[in-house]
XYZ file of C-alpha atoms in Angstrom:
560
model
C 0.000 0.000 0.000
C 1.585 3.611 -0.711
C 2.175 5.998 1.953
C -1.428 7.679 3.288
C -0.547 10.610 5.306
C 2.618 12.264 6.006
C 4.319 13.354 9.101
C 5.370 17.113 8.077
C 8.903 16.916 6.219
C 8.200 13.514 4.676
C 7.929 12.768 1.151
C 4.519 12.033 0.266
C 4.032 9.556 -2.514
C -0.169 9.720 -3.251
C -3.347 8.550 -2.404
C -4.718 5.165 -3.532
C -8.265 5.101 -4.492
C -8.904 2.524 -1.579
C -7.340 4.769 1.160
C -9.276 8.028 0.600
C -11.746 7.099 3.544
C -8.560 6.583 5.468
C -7.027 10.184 4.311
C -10.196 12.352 5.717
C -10.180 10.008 8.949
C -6.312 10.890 9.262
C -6.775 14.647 7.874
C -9.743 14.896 11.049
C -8.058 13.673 13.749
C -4.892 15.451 13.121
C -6.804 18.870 12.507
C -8.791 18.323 16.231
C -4.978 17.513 17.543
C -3.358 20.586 16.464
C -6.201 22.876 17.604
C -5.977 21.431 20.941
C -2.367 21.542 21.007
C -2.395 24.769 19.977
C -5.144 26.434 21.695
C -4.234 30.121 21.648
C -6.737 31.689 19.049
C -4.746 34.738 19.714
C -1.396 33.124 19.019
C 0.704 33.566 15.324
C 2.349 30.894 16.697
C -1.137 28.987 16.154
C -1.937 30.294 12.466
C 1.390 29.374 11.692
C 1.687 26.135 12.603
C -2.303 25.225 11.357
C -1.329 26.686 8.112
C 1.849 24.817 7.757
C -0.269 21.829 8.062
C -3.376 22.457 5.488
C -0.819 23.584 2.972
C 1.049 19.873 3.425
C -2.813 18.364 3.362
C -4.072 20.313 0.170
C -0.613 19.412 -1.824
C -1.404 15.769 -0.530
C -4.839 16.106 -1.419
C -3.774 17.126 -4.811
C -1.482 15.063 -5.930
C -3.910 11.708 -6.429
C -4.809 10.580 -9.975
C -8.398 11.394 -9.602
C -9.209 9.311 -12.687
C -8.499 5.914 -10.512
C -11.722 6.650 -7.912
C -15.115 5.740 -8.485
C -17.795 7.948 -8.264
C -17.490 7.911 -4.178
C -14.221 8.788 -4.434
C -14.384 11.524 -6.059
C -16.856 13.118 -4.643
C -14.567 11.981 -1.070
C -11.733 14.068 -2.952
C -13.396 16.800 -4.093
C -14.849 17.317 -0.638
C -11.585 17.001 0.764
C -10.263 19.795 -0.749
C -12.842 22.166 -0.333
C -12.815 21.463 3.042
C -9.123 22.460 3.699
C -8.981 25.231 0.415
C -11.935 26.680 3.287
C -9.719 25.962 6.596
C -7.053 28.094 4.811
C -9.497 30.977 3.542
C -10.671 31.212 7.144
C -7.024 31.296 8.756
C -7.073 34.210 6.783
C -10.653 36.018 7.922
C -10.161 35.213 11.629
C -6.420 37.007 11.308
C -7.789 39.799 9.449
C -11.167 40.405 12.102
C -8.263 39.596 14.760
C -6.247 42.795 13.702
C -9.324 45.194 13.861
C -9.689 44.514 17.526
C -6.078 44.849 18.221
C -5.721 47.909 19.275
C -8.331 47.446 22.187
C -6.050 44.987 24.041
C -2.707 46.643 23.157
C -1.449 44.243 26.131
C -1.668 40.737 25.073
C 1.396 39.476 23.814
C 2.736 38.456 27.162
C -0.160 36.312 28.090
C 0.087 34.606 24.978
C 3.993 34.149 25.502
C 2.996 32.458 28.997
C 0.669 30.668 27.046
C 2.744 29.271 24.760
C 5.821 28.678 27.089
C 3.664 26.582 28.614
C 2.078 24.495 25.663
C 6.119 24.440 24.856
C 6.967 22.953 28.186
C 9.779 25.474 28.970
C 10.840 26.292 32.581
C 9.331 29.315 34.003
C 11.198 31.912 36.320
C 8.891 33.520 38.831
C 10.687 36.075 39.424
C 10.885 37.482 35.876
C 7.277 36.662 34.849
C 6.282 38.485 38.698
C 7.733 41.477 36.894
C 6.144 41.145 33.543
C 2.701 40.765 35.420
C 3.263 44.138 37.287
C 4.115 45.822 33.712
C 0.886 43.788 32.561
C -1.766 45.429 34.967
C -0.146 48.674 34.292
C -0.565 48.517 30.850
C -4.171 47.315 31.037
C -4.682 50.358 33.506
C -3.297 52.381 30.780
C -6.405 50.901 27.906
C -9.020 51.057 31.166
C -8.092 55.186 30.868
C -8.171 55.735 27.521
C -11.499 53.977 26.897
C -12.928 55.786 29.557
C -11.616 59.189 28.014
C -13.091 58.214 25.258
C -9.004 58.224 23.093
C -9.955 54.277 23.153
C -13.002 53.524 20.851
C -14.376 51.323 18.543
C -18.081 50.464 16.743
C -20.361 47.985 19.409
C -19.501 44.373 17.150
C -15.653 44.998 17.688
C -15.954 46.121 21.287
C -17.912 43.194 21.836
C -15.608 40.773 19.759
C -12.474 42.750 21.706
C -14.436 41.564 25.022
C -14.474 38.215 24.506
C -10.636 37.949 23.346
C -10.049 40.089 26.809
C -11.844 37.109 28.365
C -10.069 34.208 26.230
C -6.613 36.069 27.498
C -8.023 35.838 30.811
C -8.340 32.233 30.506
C -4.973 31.757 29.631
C -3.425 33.417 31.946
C -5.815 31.652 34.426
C -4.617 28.147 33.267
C -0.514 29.408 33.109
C -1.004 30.405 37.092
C -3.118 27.048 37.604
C -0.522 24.738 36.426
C 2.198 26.298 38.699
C 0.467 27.373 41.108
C 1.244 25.461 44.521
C 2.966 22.630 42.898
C 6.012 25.561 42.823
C 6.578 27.296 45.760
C 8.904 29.828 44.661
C 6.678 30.017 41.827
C 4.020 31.157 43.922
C 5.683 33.302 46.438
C 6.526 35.633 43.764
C 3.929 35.261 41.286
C 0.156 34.632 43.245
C 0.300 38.786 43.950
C 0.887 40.687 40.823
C -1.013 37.621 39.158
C -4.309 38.137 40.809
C -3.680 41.419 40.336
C -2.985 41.302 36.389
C -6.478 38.965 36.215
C -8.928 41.087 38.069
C -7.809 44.172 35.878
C -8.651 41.730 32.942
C -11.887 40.982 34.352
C -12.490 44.582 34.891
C -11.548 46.072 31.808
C -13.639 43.493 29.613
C -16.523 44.309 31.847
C -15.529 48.266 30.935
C -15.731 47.343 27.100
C -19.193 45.931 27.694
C -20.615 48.221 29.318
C -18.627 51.698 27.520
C -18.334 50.405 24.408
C -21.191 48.245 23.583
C -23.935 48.279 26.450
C -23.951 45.476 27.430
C -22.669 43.710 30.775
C -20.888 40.269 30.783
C -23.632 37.367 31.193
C -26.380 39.676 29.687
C -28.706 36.820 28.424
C -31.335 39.480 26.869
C -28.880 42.213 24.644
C -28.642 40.950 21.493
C -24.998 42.546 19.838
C -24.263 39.836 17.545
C -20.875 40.445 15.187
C -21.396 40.705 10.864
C -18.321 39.175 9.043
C -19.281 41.048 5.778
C -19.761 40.529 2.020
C -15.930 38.569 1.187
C -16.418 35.791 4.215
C -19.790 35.393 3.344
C -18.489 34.508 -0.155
C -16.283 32.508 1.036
C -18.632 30.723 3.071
C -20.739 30.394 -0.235
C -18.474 28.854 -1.754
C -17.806 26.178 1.044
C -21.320 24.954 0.682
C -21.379 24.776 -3.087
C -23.746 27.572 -3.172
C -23.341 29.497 -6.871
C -25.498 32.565 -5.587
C -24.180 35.927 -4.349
C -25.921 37.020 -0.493
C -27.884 39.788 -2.759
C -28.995 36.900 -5.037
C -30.022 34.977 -2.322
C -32.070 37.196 -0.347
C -34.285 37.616 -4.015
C -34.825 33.836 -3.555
C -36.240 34.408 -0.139
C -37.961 37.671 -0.731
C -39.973 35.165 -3.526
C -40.580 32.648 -1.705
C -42.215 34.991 0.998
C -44.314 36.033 -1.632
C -45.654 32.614 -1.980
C -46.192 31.981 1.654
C -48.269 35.017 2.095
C -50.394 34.400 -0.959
C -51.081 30.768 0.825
C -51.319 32.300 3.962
C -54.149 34.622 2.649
C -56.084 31.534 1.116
C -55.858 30.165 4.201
C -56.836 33.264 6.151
C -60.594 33.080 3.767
C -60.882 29.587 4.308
C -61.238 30.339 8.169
C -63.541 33.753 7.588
C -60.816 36.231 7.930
C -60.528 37.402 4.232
C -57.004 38.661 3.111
C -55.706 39.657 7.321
C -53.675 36.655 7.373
C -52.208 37.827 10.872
C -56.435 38.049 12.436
C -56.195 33.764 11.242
C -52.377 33.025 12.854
C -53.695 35.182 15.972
C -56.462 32.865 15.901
C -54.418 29.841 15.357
C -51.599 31.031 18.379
C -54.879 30.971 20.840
C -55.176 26.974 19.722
C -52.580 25.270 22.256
C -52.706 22.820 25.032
C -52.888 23.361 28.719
C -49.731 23.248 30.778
C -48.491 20.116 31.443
C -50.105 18.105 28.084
C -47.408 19.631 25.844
C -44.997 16.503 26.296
C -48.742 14.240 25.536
C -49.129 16.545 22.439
C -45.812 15.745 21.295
C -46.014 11.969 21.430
C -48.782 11.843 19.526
C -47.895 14.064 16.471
C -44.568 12.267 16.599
C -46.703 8.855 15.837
C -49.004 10.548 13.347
C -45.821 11.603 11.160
C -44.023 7.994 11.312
C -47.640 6.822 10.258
C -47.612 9.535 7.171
C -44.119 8.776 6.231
C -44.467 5.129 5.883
C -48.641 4.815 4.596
C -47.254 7.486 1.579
C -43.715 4.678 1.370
C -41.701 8.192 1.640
C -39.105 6.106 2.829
C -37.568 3.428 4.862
C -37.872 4.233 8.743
C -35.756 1.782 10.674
C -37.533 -0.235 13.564
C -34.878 1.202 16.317
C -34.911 4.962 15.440
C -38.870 4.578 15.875
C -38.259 2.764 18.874
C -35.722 4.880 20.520
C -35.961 8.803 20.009
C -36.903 10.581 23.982
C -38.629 13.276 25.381
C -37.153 16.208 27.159
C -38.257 19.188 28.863
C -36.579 23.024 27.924
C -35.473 25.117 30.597
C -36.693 28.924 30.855
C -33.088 29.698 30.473
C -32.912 27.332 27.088
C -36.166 29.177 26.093
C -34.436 32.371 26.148
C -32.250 31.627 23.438
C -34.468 28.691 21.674
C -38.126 29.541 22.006
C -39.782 26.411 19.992
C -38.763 23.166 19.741
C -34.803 21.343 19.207
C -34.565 17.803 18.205
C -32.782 14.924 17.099
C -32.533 11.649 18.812
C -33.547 13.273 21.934
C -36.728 16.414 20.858
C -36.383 19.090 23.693
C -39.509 20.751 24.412
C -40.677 24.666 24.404
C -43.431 25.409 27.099
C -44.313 27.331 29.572
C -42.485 26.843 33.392
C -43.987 28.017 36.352
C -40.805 30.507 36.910
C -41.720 32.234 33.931
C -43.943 35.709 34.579
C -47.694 35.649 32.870
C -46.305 37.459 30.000
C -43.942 34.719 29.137
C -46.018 32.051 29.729
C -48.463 33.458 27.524
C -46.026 33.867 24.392
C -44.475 30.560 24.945
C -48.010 28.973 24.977
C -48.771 30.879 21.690
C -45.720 30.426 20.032
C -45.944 26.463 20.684
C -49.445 25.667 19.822
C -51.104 22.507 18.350
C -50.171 24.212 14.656
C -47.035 25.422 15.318
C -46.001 21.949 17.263
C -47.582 19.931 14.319
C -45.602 21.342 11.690
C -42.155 21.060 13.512
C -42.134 17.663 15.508
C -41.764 16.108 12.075
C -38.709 18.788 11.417
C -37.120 17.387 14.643
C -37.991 13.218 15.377
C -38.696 11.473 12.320
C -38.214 12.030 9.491
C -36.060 15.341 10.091
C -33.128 15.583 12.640
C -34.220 12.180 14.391
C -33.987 9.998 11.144
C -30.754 11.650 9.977
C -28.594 11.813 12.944
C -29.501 7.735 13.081
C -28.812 7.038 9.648
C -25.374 9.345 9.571
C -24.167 7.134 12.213
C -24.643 3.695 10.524
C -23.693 4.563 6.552
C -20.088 6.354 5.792
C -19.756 8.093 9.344
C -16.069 9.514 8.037
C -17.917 11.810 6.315
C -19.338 13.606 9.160
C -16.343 16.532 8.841
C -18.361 17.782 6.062
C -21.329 18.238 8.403
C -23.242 21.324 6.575
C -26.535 22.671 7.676
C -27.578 22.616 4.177
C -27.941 19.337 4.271
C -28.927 18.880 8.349
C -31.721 21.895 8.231
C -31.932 21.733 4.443
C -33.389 17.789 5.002
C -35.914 18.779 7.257
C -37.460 21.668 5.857
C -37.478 19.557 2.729
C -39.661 17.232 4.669
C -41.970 20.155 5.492
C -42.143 21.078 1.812
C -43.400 17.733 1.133
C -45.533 16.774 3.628
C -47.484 19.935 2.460
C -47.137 18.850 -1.028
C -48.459 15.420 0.234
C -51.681 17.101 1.821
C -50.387 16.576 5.562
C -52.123 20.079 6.723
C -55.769 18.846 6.791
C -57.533 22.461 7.982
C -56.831 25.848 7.368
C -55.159 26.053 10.784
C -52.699 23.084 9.682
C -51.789 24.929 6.671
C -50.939 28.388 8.464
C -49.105 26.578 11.335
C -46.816 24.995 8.098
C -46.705 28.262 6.708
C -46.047 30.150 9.435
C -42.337 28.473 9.842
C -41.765 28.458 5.998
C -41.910 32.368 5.950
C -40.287 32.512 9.287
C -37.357 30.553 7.429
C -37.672 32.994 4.850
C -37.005 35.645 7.001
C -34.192 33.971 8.145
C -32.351 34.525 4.835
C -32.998 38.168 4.712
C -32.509 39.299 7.989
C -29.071 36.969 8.607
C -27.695 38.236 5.277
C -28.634 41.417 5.924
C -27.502 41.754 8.602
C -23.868 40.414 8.035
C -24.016 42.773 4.986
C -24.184 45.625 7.806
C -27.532 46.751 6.377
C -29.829 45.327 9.274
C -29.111 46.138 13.135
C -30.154 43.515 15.577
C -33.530 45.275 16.577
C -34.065 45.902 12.719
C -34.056 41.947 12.365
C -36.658 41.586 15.720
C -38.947 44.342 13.798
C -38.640 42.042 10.860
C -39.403 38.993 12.646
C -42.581 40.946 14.595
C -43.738 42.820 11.082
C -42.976 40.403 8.460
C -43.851 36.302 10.220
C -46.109 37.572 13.046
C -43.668 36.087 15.855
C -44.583 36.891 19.332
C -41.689 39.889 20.392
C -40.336 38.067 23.017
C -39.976 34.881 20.700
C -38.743 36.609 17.744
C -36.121 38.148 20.177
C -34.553 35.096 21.298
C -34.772 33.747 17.919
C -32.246 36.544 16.306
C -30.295 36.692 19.781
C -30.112 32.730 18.859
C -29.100 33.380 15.254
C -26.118 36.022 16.277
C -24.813 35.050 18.998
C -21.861 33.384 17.176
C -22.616 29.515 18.490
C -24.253 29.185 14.310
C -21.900 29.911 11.249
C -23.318 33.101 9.437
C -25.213 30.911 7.142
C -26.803 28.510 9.499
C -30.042 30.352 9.159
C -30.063 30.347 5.278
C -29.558 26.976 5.275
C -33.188 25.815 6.175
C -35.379 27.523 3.334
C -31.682 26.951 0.447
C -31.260 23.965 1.380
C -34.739 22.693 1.289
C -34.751 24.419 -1.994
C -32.139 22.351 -2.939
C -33.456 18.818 -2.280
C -37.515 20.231 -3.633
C -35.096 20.763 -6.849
C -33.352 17.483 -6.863
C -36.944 15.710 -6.471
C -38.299 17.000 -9.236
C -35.447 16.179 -11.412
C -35.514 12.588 -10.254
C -38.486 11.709 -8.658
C -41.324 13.918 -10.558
C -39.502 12.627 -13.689
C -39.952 9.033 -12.697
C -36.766 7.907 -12.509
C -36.305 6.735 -8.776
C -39.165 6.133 -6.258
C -39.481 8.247 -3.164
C -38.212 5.701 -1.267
C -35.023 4.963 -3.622
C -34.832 8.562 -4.341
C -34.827 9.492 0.020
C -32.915 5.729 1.410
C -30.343 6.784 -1.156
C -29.846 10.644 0.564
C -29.591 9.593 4.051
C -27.097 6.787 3.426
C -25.033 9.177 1.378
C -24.112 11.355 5.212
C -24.148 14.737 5.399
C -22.371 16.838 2.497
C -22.875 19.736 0.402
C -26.394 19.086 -1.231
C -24.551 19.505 -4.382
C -22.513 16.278 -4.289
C -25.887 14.671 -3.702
C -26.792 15.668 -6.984
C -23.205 14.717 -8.575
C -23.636 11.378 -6.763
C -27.388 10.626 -7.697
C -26.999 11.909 -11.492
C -23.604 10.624 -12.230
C -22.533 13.931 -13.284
C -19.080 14.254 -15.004
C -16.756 15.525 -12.286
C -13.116 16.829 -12.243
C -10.741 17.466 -9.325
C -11.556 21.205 -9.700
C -14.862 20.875 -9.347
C -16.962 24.143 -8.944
C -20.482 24.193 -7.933
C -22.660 25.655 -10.819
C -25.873 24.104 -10.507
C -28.107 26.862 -10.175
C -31.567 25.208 -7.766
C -33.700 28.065 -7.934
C -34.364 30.187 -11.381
C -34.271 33.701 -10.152
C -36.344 35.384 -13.700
């Protein structure tokens, strides 16, 4: 067998067809080691020495004979390399958004040497790095003054960003003292004092940029600040997930489909008496919802009537164990602050009201989780949505889950949404706007994330939208966008529900409306395939032609 994967400074050889499952095991594992070797964000030391090893990956990467895999493998190869083409694009973005907070922590470069000292194993002397701790809280006294004069300054995203780096050094310098700290006792006779000194004036001064700079306060669970990467990283995020639209281009998409959901909505809305006021029906529709403590009940049994709709309409093949074996749990007040409805997967956590919640709240969670609501999204989140998948992704080519994409996680189950309603699943009126309601909301999503990250949309602008535009309850719509910027989702998490649902409605109706696989073929064949770029679906499922520099060019969704 010829050589798989290189230590750095060996000669690599190249890939065999039969060892590309092997190379993005390898290429995984050794990209989680180095980032918890080197776990510095702040650190050059860190870029360097990540870089160093995608460029040694991508040449690898590069140099098999492509024409020796089967279809598999090249899709395996060409995911490969967009994978690491991205990890090196986005060494570049996080250095470049690292510089424009800079000058807001002009101290840092000592706790990163302590940092990386450590990491290095090299002998410390206490009574050197005493002194450079004293210099250290003088030097943070000197940024404390000059934000407070006002000579210090900087827009509320990279205040906010600038906080949380304040707190990362923090952390470091937290786990240097830690590691010495009693285990040396000359170590700590000179170092505990300035030390505690240098980390409270951390702690203090990141609590200053909150609160000066982008008013907010350190564990504020309600301000929503959020932090937009703008238009060249969301390109570059684009073209990670094999998306051939521009963010301008893609907010058309969802401006048209909104403009299909509130034509539907307004049938709807005349079917129940209200005429064209689509919001008098959802208000009417919010008001339908169980009484506290039968939400979990609820839940069961929509969960059984979507497993029954699935396999009576042979959408496709459900195994005994996933129907068997998905749970129940119940969301904290606290969760419901930043997820409002409904998460799933094996396990479906549950929006509803708690009894430490004030009237207000209980009342908007009860209305924002009604019988509709719930009956279009338990599907999205047991079976077959996030339930289904996650099972399936673990049992067929699980080496594959480095290319996890939300295009194809979120994309899947509002897919399943589309269908079902294309299936006649909403049986009233009130069915049809509880379906709807989520399909603008993900809408919405596109053109308020986008926006936003395009610096055209401030946080509250993207509430208003929310409020306006879907008809969310405020305080729901509110911990939805605090939920979409709070930097735990990539920036295009949110598109990803209503694109890639697109997607797969596309793919469908190119194989399945055409007669040329089965639902059940057309669906078995998805979920064994794991999670990748919806376009390698398509390459895989059509045969398409590929070549190692494959670009995505399949346009979904025609725009005119």
């Amino acid at each position: 067998m010829q050589t798989l994967l290189c230590l750095a400074g060996m000669a690599f050889v190249s890939i065999a067809p039969a060892d590309m499952t092997q190379f993005i095991e390898t290429y995984s594992s050794d990209w989680n080691l180095l980032r918890r070797e080197y776990s510095i964000a702040e650190s050059p030391e860190r870029g360097a020495r990540l870089r160093i090893f995608l460029t040694e990956r991508l040449r690898e990467a590069k140099a098999t004979k492509f024409s020796d895999f089967d279809d598999e493998g090249r899709v395996d190869a060409i995911l490969i390399r967009n994978q690491i083409e991205h990890e090196i694009r986005q060494l570049g973005i996080d250095e470049k958004s690292r510089k424009e907070t800079e000058a807001l922590f002009p101290f840092g470069k000592p706790i990163i040497s302590f940092g990386e000292d450590l990491r290095a194993m090299k002998s410390v002397d206490p009574e050197a790095a005493a002194g450079v701790l004293d210099a250290l809280a003088q030097e943070i006294e000197s940024a404390r003054k000059g934000v407070d004069s006002g000579n210090l300054t900087a827009k509320g995203s990279v205040a906010n960003r600038a906080a949380r780096t304040v707190d990362s050094l923090k952390g470091t310098l937290d786990d240097w003292f830690s590691f010495y700290n009693g285990y040396d006792p000359l170590f700590t006779w000179w170092v505990e004092t300035p030390y505690k000194s240098a980390s409270k004036a951390l702690e203090n001064y990141s609590a200053l940029l909150r609160e000066k700079l982008v008013g907010t306060k350190k564990g504020d669970e309600i301000a929503i600040v959020g932090d937009p990467i703008g238009r060249e990283a969301l390109l570059s995020e684009l073209q990670f997930e094999m998306i051939p639209y521009t963010p301008e281009e893609l907010i058309q998409i969802a401006n048209k489909e909104y403009a299909w959901c509130e034509a539907e909505m307004k049938k709807a809305s005349r079917e129940m008496g209200f005429g064209d006021d689509w919001k008098k029906a959802l208000e009417k529709v919010k008001q339908d919802h169980v009484a506290p403590g039968k939400q979990p009940e609820l839940v069961r049994n929509l969960a059984k009537e979507a497993i029954r709709f699935v396999e009576d309409h042979q959408l496709m093949t459900v195994p005994e164990l996933c129907k068997e074996t998905w749970r129940r749990q119940m969301m904290s007040p606290r969760q419901q602050l930043m997820s409002p409805f409904f998460l799933g997967g094996e396990t479906i956590q549950i929006a509803y009201p708690t009894d430490q919640m004030s009237q207000e709240d209980k009342m908007m969670s009860m209305r924002g989780n009604n019988v509709h609501f719930a009956r279009a999204t338990v599907f999205h989140e047991l079976i077959p949505g996030h339930c289904l998948q996650a099972f399936m992704n673990e049992r067929y080519r699980p080496y594959r889950g480095i290319f996890w994409t939300p295009f194809w996680t979120e994309g899947w189950a509002l897919y399943c949404e589309m269908l079902f309603w294309d299936l006649g699943f909403p049986k009233t009126p009130e069915n049809k706007i509880g379906m709807l309601f989520w399909r603008m909301h993900r809408c919405a999503r596109i053109i308020f994330s986008l926006n936003f990250h395009l610096e055209k949309m401030s946080p509250q602008e993207c509430v208003d939208l929310l409020v306006e535009k879907v008809g969310h309850e405020r305080a729901n719509a509110e911990a939805e966008v605090r939920r979409s910027l709070s930097g735990d989702y990539g920036p295009l998490y949110q598109c990803a529900y209503m694109l890639g649902g697109l997607q797969f409605k596309a793919l469908h109706h190119d194989l399945v409306d055409s007669g040329k696989m089965t639902n059940r073929e057309f669906h078995d064949t998805i979920l064994k395939e794991n999670n990748i770029p919806v376009a390698m679906v398509r390459a895989l499922l059509t045969k398409e032609k590929l070549d190692p520099d494959f670009r995505a060019t399949w346009r979904f969704y025609p725009l005119y």
